[in-house]
Each structure stands twice: as C-alpha cells, then as structure tokens.
CSV table of C-alpha atoms in Angstrom, one decimal:
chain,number,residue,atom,x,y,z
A,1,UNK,CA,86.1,-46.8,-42.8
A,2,UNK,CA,88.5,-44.3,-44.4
A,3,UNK,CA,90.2,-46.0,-47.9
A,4,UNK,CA,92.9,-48.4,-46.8
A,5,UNK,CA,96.6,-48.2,-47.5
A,6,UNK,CA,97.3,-52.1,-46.8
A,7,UNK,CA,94.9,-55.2,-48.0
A,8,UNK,CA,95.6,-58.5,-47.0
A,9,UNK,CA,93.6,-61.2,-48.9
A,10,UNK,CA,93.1,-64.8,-47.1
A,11,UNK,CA,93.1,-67.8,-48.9
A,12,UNK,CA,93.6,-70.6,-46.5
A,13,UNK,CA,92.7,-73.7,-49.3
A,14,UNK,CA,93.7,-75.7,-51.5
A,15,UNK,CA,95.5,-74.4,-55.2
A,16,UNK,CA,92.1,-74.5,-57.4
A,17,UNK,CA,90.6,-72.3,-54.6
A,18,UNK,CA,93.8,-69.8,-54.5
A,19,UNK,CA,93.4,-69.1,-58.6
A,20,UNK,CA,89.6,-68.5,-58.0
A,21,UNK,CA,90.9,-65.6,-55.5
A,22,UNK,CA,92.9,-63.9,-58.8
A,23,UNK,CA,89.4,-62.0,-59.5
A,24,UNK,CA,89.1,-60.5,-56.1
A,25,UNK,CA,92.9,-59.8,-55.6
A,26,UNK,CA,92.8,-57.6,-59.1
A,27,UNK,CA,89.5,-56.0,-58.3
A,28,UNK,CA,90.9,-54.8,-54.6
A,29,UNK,CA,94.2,-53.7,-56.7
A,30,UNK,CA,91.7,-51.7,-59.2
A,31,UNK,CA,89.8,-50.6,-56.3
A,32,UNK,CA,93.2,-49.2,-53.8
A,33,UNK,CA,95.5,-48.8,-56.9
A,34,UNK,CA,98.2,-47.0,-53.8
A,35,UNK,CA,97.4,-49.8,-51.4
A,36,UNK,CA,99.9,-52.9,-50.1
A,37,UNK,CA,98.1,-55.8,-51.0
A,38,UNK,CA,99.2,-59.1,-49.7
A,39,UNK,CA,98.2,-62.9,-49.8
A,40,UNK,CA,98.2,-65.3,-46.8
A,41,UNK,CA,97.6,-69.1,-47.8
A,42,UNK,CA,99.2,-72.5,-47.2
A,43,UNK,CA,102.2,-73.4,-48.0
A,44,UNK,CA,102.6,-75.2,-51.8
A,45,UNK,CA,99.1,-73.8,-52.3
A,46,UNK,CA,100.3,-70.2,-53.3
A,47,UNK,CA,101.9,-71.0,-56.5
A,48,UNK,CA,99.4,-69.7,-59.4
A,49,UNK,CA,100.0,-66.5,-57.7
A,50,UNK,CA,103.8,-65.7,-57.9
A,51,UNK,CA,104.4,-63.2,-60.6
A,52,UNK,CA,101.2,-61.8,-60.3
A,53,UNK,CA,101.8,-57.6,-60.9
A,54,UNK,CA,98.7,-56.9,-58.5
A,55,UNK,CA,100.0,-58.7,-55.3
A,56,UNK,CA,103.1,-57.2,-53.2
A,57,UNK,CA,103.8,-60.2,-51.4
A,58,UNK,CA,102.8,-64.1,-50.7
A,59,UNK,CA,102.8,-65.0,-47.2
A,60,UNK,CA,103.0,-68.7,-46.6
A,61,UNK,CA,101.0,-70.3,-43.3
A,62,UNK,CA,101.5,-74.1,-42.0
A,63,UNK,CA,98.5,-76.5,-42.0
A,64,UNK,CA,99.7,-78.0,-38.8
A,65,UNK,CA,97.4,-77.6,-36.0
A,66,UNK,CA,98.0,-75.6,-33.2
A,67,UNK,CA,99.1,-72.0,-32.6
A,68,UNK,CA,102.4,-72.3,-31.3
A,69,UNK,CA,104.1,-73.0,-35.1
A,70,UNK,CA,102.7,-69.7,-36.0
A,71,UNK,CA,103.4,-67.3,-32.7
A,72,UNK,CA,106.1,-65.4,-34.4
A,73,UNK,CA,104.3,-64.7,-37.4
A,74,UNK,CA,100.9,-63.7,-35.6
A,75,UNK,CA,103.1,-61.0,-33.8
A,76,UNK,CA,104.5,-59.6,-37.0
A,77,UNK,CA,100.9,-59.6,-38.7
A,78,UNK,CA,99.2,-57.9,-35.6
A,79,UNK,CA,97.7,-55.0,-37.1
A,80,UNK,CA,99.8,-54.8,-40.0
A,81,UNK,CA,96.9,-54.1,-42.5
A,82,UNK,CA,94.2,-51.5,-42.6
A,83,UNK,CA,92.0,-54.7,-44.2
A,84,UNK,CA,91.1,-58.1,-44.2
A,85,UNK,CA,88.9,-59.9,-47.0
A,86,UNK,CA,88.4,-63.6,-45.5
A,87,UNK,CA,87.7,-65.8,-48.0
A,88,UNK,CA,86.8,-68.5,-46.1
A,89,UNK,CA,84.7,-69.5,-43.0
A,90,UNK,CA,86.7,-71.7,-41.3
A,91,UNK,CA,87.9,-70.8,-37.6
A,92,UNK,CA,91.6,-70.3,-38.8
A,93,UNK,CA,91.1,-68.0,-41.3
A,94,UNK,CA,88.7,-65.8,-38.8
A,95,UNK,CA,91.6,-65.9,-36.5
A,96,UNK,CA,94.4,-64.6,-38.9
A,97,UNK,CA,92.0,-62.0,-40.0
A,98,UNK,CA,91.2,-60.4,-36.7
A,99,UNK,CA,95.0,-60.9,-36.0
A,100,UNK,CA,96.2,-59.3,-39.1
A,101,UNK,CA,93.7,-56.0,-39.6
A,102,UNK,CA,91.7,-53.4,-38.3
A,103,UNK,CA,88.5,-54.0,-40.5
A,104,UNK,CA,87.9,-57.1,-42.0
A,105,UNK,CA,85.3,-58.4,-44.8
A,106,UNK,CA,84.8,-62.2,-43.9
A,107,UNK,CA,82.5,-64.7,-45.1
A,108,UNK,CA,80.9,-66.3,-42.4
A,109,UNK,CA,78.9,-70.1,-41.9
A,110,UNK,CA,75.0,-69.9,-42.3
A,111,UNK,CA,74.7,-71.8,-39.3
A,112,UNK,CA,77.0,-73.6,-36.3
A,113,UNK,CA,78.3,-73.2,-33.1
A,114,UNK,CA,81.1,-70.1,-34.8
A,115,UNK,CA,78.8,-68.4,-36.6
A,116,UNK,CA,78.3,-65.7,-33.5
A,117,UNK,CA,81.6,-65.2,-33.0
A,118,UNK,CA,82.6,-65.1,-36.0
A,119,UNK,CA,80.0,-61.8,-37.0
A,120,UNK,CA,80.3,-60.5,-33.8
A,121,UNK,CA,84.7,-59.6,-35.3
A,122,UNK,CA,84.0,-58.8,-38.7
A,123,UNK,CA,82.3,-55.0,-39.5
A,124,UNK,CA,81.1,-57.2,-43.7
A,125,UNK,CA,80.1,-60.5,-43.2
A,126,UNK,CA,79.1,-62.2,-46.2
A,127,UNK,CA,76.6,-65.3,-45.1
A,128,UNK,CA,78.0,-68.3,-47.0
A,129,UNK,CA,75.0,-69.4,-49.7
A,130,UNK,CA,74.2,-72.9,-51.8
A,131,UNK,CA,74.7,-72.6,-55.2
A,132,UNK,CA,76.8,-69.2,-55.3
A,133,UNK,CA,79.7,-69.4,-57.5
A,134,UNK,CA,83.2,-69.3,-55.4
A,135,UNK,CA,84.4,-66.5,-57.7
A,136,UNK,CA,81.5,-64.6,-56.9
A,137,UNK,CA,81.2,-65.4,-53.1
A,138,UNK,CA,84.8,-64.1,-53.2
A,139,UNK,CA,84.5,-60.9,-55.4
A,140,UNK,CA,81.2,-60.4,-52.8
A,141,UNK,CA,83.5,-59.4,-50.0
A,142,UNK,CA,84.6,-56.3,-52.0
A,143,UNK,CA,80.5,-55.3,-52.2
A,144,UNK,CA,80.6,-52.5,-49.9
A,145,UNK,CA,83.4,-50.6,-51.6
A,146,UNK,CA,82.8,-52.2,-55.9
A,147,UNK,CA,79.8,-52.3,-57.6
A,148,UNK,CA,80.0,-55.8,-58.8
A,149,UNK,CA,77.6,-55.6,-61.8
A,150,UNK,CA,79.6,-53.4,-63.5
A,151,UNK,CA,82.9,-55.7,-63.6
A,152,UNK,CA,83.9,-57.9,-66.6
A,153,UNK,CA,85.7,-60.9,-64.2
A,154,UNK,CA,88.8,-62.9,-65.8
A,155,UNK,CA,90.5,-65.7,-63.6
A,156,UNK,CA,94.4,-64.3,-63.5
A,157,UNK,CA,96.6,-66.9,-64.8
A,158,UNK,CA,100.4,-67.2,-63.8
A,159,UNK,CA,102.6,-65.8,-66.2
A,160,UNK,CA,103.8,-68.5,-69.1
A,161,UNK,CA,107.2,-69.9,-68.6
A,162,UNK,CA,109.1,-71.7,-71.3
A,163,UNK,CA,108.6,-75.4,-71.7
A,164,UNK,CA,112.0,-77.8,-70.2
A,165,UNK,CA,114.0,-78.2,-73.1
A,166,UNK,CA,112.9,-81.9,-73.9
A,167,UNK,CA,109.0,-80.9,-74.7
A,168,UNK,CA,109.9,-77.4,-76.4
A,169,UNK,CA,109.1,-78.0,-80.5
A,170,UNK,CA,107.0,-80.8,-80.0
A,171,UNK,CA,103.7,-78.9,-79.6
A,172,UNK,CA,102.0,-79.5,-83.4
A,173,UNK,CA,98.1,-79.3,-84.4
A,174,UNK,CA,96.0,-80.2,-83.8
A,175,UNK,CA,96.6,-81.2,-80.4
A,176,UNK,CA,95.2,-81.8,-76.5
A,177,UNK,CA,96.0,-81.6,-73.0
A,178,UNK,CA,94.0,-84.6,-71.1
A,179,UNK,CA,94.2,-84.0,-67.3
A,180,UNK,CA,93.2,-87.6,-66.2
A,181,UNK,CA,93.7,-87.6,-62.3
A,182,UNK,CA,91.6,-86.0,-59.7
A,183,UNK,CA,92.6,-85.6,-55.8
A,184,UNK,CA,89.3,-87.3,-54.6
A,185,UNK,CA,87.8,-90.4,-56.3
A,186,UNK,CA,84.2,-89.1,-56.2
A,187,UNK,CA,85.6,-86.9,-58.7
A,188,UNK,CA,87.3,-89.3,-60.7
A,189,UNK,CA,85.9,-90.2,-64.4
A,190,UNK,CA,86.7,-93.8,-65.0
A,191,UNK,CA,90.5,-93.9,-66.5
A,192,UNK,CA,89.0,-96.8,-69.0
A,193,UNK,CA,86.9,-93.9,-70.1
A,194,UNK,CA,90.1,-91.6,-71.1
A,195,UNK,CA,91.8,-94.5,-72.2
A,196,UNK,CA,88.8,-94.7,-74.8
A,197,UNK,CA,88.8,-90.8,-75.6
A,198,UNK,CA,92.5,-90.9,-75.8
A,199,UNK,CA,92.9,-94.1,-78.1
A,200,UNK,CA,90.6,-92.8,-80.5
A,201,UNK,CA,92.5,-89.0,-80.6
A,202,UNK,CA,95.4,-90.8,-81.3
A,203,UNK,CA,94.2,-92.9,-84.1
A,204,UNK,CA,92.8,-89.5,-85.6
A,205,UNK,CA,96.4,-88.4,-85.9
A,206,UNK,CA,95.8,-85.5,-82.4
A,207,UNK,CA,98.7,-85.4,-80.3
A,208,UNK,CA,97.9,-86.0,-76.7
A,209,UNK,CA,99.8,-84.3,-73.7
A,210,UNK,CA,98.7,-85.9,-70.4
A,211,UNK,CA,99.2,-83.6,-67.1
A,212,UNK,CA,99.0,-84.3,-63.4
A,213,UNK,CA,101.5,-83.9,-60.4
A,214,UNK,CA,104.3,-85.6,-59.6
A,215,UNK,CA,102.5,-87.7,-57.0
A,216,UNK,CA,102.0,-91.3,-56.9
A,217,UNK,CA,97.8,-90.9,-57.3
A,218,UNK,CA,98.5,-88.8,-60.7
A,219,UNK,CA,101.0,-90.8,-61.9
A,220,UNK,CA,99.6,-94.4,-60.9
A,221,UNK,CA,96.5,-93.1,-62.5
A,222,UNK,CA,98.3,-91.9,-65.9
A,223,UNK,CA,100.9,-94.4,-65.3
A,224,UNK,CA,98.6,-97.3,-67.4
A,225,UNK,CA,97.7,-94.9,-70.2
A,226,UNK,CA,101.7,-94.6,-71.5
A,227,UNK,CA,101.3,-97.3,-73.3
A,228,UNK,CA,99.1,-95.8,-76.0
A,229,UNK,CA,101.7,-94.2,-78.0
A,230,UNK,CA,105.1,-92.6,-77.5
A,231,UNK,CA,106.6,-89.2,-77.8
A,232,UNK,CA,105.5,-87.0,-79.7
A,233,UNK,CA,101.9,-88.5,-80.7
A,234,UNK,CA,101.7,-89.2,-76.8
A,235,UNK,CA,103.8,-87.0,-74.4
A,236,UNK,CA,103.8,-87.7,-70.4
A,237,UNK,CA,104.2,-84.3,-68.7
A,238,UNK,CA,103.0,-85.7,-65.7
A,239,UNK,CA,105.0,-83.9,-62.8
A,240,UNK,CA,106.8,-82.6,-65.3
A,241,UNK,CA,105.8,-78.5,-65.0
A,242,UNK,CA,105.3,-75.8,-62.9
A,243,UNK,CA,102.2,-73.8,-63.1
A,244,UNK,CA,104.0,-71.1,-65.3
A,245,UNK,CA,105.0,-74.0,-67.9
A,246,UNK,CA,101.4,-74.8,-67.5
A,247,UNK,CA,100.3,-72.0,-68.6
A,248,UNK,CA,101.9,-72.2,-71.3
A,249,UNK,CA,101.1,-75.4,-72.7
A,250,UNK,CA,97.6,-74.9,-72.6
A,251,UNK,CA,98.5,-71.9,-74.2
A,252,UNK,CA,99.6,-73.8,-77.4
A,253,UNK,CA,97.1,-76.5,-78.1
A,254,UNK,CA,93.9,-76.4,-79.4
A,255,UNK,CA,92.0,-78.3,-76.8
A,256,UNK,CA,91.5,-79.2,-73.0
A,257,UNK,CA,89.8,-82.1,-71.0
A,258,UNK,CA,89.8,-82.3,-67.5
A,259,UNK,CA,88.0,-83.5,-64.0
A,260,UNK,CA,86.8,-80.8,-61.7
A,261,UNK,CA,90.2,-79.8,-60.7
A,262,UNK,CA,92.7,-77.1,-60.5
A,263,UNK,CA,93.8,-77.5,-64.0
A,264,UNK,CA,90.5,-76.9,-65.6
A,265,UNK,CA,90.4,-73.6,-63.7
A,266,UNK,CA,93.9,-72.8,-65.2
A,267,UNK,CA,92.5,-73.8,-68.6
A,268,UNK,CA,89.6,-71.6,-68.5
A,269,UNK,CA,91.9,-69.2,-67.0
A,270,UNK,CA,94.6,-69.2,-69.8
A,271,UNK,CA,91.6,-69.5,-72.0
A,272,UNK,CA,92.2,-73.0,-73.9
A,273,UNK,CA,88.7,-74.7,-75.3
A,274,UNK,CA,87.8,-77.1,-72.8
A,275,UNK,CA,85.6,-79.7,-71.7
A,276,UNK,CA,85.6,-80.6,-68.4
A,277,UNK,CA,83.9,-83.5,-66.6
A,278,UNK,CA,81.5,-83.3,-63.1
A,279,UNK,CA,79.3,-85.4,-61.4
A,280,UNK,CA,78.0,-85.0,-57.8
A,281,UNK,CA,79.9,-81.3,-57.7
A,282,UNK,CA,77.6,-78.5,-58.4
A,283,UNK,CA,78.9,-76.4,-61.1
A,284,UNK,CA,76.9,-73.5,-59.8
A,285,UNK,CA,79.6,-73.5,-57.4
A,286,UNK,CA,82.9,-74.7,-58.8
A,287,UNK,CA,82.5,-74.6,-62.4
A,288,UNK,CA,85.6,-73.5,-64.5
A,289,UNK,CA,85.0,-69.5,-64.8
A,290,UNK,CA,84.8,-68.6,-68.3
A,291,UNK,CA,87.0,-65.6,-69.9
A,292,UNK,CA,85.5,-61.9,-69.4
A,293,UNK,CA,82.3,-63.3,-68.0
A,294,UNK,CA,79.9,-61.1,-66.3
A,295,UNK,CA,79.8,-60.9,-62.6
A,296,UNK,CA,76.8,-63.4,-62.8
A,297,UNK,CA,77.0,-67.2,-62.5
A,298,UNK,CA,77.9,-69.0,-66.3
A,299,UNK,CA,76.2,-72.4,-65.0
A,300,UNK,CA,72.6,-73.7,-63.8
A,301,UNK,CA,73.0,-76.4,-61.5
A,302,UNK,CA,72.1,-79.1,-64.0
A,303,UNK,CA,72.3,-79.0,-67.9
A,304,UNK,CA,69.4,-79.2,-69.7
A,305,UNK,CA,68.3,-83.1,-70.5
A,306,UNK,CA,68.9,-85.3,-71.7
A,307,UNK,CA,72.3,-84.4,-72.8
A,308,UNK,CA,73.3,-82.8,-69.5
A,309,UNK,CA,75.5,-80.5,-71.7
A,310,UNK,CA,76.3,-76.7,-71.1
A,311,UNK,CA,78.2,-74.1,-72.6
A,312,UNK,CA,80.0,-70.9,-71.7
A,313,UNK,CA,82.2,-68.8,-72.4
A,314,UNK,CA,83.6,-66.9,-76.0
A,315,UNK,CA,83.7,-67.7,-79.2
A,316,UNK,CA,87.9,-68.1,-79.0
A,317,UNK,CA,87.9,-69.5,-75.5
A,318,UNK,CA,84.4,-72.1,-75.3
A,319,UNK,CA,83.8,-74.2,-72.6
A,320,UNK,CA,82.0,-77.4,-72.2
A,321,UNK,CA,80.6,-78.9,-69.1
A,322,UNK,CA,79.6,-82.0,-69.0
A,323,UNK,CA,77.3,-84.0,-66.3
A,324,UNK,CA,76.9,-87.6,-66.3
A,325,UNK,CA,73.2,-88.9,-66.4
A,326,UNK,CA,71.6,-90.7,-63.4
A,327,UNK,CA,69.5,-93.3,-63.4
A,328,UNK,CA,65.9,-92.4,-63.9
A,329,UNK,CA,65.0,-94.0,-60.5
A,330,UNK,CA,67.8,-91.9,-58.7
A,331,UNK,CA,67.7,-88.2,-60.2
A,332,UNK,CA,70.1,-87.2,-57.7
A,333,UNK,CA,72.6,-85.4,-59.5
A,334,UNK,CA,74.3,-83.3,-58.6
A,335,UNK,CA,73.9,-84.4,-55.0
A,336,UNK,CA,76.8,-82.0,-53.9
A,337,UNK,CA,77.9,-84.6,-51.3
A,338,UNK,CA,81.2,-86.9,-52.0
A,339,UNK,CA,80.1,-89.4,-54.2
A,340,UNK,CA,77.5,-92.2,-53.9
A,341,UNK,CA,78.9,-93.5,-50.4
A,342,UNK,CA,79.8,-89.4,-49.5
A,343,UNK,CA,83.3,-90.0,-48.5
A,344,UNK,CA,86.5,-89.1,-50.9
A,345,UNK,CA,87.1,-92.5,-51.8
A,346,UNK,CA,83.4,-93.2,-53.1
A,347,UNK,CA,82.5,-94.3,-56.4
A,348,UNK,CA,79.9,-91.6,-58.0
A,349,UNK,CA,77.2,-93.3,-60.4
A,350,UNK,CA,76.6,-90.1,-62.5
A,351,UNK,CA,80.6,-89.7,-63.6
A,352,UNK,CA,80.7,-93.9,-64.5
A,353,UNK,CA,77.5,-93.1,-66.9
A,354,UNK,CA,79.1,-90.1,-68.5
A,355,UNK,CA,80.2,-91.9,-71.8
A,356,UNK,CA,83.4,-91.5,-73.7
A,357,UNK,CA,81.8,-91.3,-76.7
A,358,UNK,CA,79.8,-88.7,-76.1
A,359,UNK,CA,82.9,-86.6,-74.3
A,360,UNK,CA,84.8,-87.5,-77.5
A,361,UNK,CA,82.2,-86.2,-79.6
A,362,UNK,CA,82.5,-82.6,-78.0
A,363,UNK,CA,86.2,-82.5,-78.3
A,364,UNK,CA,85.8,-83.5,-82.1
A,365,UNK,CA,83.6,-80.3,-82.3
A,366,UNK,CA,86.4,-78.0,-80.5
A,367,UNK,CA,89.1,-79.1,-82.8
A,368,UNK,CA,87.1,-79.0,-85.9
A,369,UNK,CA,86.7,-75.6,-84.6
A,370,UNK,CA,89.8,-74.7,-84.0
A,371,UNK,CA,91.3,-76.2,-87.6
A,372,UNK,CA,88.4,-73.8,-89.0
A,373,UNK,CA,89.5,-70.5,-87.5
A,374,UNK,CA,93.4,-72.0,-88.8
C-alpha cells in the first residue's frame, strides 16, 4: 500500500491497556513522521494520552451497546484514514477499523465463531498468541512497515503536572508511593499485607504516599490504612491527582509498590524503582514494561524458585516482580484465569502467600539503593 498520510490507532480498553499503546503510537509517528495520527478509545480511558506530541487528536467512543449512539460519528470516520492498527480483537474494534480506513493492521482471535470475518477485512492480521507481551502484540501490527528488533521501546508517560498546592513541598527522602487497590479482587494482595509493609516504612522514618481513584473500592480499601500516620509521614492522595500530577509524584520519590494495575505501568513508565505484586496474571503478558528495553519480552512466565523473584529493567529505573508461591500440591501459578474461583471477585491463593516481609525486604534494597546513588 503506498505510505499513509492519516493513522488511526484503536484502543478500545481499559486506561493500563491505552499507556501500553504509547510504544506503537510513537513508533507509527517515527515511521509516517508527515502523517495524521489519531487515537479512538473509550471515554475516561484516554487520559495518559492528552499532551502526548506524537498524537493529533483523541477521539472518544461510548461503551454503551448498540450502534445507534455512535451513527454520527461512524459517518464522520468513514474513510477518514489511509490506516487502521487495531489493537484489539473484539468485534467493536474490527468494526470501527473497517469503518474508519482503507487498510487496516488488526489483531485477530486464534479461534471462534469472528475469527473469519474478521481476516477476511483486514490486509495484516496479527493471530493473538499466549504468553506475548501486550506492548509487543501491539508494536507487532507495525511489522510489515518497522523492523521491530531494531527499536529500543519506552512506555510514553503523560507529561508531569504540578502537585495541588496542599501536597507541593512535602515530598522528602527517602520516600514511597504504595498503590494498595486493584479493580478486580483476584488481583488484590491482602490490605493486612500493606498494612504490614507500610507500618514498618513508617517506623523506619520513609514517608508513605498512598494512591488510588476517587472511587469507593480505592478508597474503602485505603480508607482503613489512614490511621497509620498523618501528613506528612503518611499522605492520602487517593483521588486526589490526575495522571499528569501522577507522573509527577512518582517522579519525585525513591520508590514504588503496586498490584498489577495501571499505576505500575505509569511507574515503570515515568521510570520510578518499583516492585510490583502478581499472582494468577502472567507477567509474560502484562508485566510493567521496563525503561528502553529491547523489543523482546523482560519476563518468563514464572520466576525462578523458590523466591519467585524477577528483575528488569536499568540500573536508575529497576523493577521487581514478585509472584506469590503455591502450595506444593497445587503448582498452578500463574494459572492466567481470575483467581482461584476464576471470576473477578475470587480470592487467589498465590497473592495471600506472597509475604510482606519478603516484599518489604525488596523495597529496603531499592531505597538503600537509592540513598547510595544520593
């Protein structure tokens, strides 16, 4: 196909999903410097993209079912864009694609009843794969036109944005960012767990910011934890920033811990030390994306035992992954199904055995670290 003077990246997912997208987004702007290229996600999903130089413009999509919301918009995408680089398989996404371009680069189901029609529309299908990193699967759809081993791939994060006026100053070192909530329970490390980790920072004299969003499963989950310390040993950010303000926070401290969430991609992103928790989620898959890492997958699918521990990324921005142990009758992890009971409200086995003191242990090591290079 001749080059294309308009790209139009789809992202119909949820926020974490959209950042792993910045890789592909800059590589088709380094690719079609000349080019338009756009963004279509969901609404309130699109946010660690505004004031990114290499996108022209965010288009915003309802999740509500049924065509008829989005009529007006399907008539001003038809045909608007020489090219389409799907990022996902689901039958929406296919649709806005073969709405939207004249070429499109989609990846496409392994198997079900879509699958035919959705290779029959698509001139590069990319066959979703187990165990392929979704920063690579992504980057993948530019394969035809980039040679992929040749790129050095960085998450994009937002750009920083000054802290509210009532948290700027207090940032000191050492200090952490503790991210205790996830979306899903199956994800969820046990908050007695980070009450644990957190107690013990405190005692140590590390000052402890805790993030989430303003909703009430972040902040019933953080909501207990307040009463470990006040402002500003302990300071309750929770709902409290936007993704720029975000940004730079981590920017600031010397350390991160999170759940397998879109936080810990921003971390990793923004380049903060980290450790970040998973159980039954494959990291080979969804692992935070370390700092000018090869186009090659950082993680195996299981650290090495008995530790479970793994470690990526540089010598300024490390990362640690940790993966609870299962029992030795049940060496299931990680099972990449949602939790124990696989459904989001399932407790997972491998997470409640991760131990506090071992996570506390590695964050110890990242500020000792970090007061070394000081």
């Amino acid at each position: 196909m001749p080059e294309p003077r308009s790209v139009l990246v789809i992202v119909t997912q949820q926020i974490g999903d959209v950042l792993l997208t910045t890789p592909l987004i800059q590589a088709a702007r380094e690719r079609w410097p000349g080019a338009r290229v756009d963004v279509l996600g969901f609404a309130g999903t699109l946010m660690p993209l505004r004031g990114n130089p290499a996108i022209d413009e965010l288009i915003e999509v309802t999740r509500e079912r049924g065509w008829r919301p989005r009529w007006a918009l399907l008539k001003r995408l038809w045909r608007r864009y020489d090219l389409a680089l799907v990022t996902q398989s689901g039958d929406r996404a296919q649709i806005y694609g073969w709405v939207a371009a004249r070429e499109r680069s989609s990846l496409v189901p392994p198997a079900g009843s879509g699958r035919a029609w959705k290779l029959a529309i698509t001139r590069h299908p990319l066959v979703g794969a187990r165990d392929r990193h979704a920063v690579l699967e992504k980057l993948m759809l530019l394969s035809p036109w980039v040679a992929l081993d040749t790129l050095s791939v960085s998450l994009t994060p937002p750009p920083r944005a000054p802290l509210p006026a009532e948290f700027a100053g207090l940032r000191r070192s050492p200090s952490v960012v503790v991210h205790v909530p996830s979306m899903w329970r199956y994800k969820q490390w046990p908050v007695e767990h980070y009450r644990v980790v957190i107690e013990a920072l405190l005692c140590e004299g590390v000052q402890v910011w805790l993030t989430g969003a303003g909703n009430d499963n972040d902040r019933g989950l953080t909501r207990g934890l307040l009463e470990l310390g006040a402002a500003p040993d302990l300071i309750d950010v929770v709902g409290r920033l936007d993704f720029g303000q975000l940004s730079e926070l981590l920017a600031g401290v010397d350390a991160y811990l999170g759940p397998d969430t879109s936080i810990t991609h921003l971390a990793a992103a923004v380049g903060t030390p980290s450790v970040t928790l998973f159980g039954p989620t494959p990291p080979t898959e969804w692992g935070p994306w370390p700092r000018e890492h090869a186009a090659a997958s950082p993680w195996l699918r299981r650290g090495p035992e008995p530790a479970r521990i793994q470690r990526s990324g540089t010598a300024r921005a490390p990362i640690v992954l940790m993966q609870g142990p299962s029992r030795a009758d049940m060496d299931c992890m990680p099972c990449g199904k949602a939790g124990c009971d696989d459904h989001r409200d399932s407790r997972s086995e491998c997470l409640e055995r991760l131990a506090p003191e071992a996570v506390l242990a590695e964050l110890r090591a990242l500020l000792a670290r970090a007061r070394s290079e000081a």
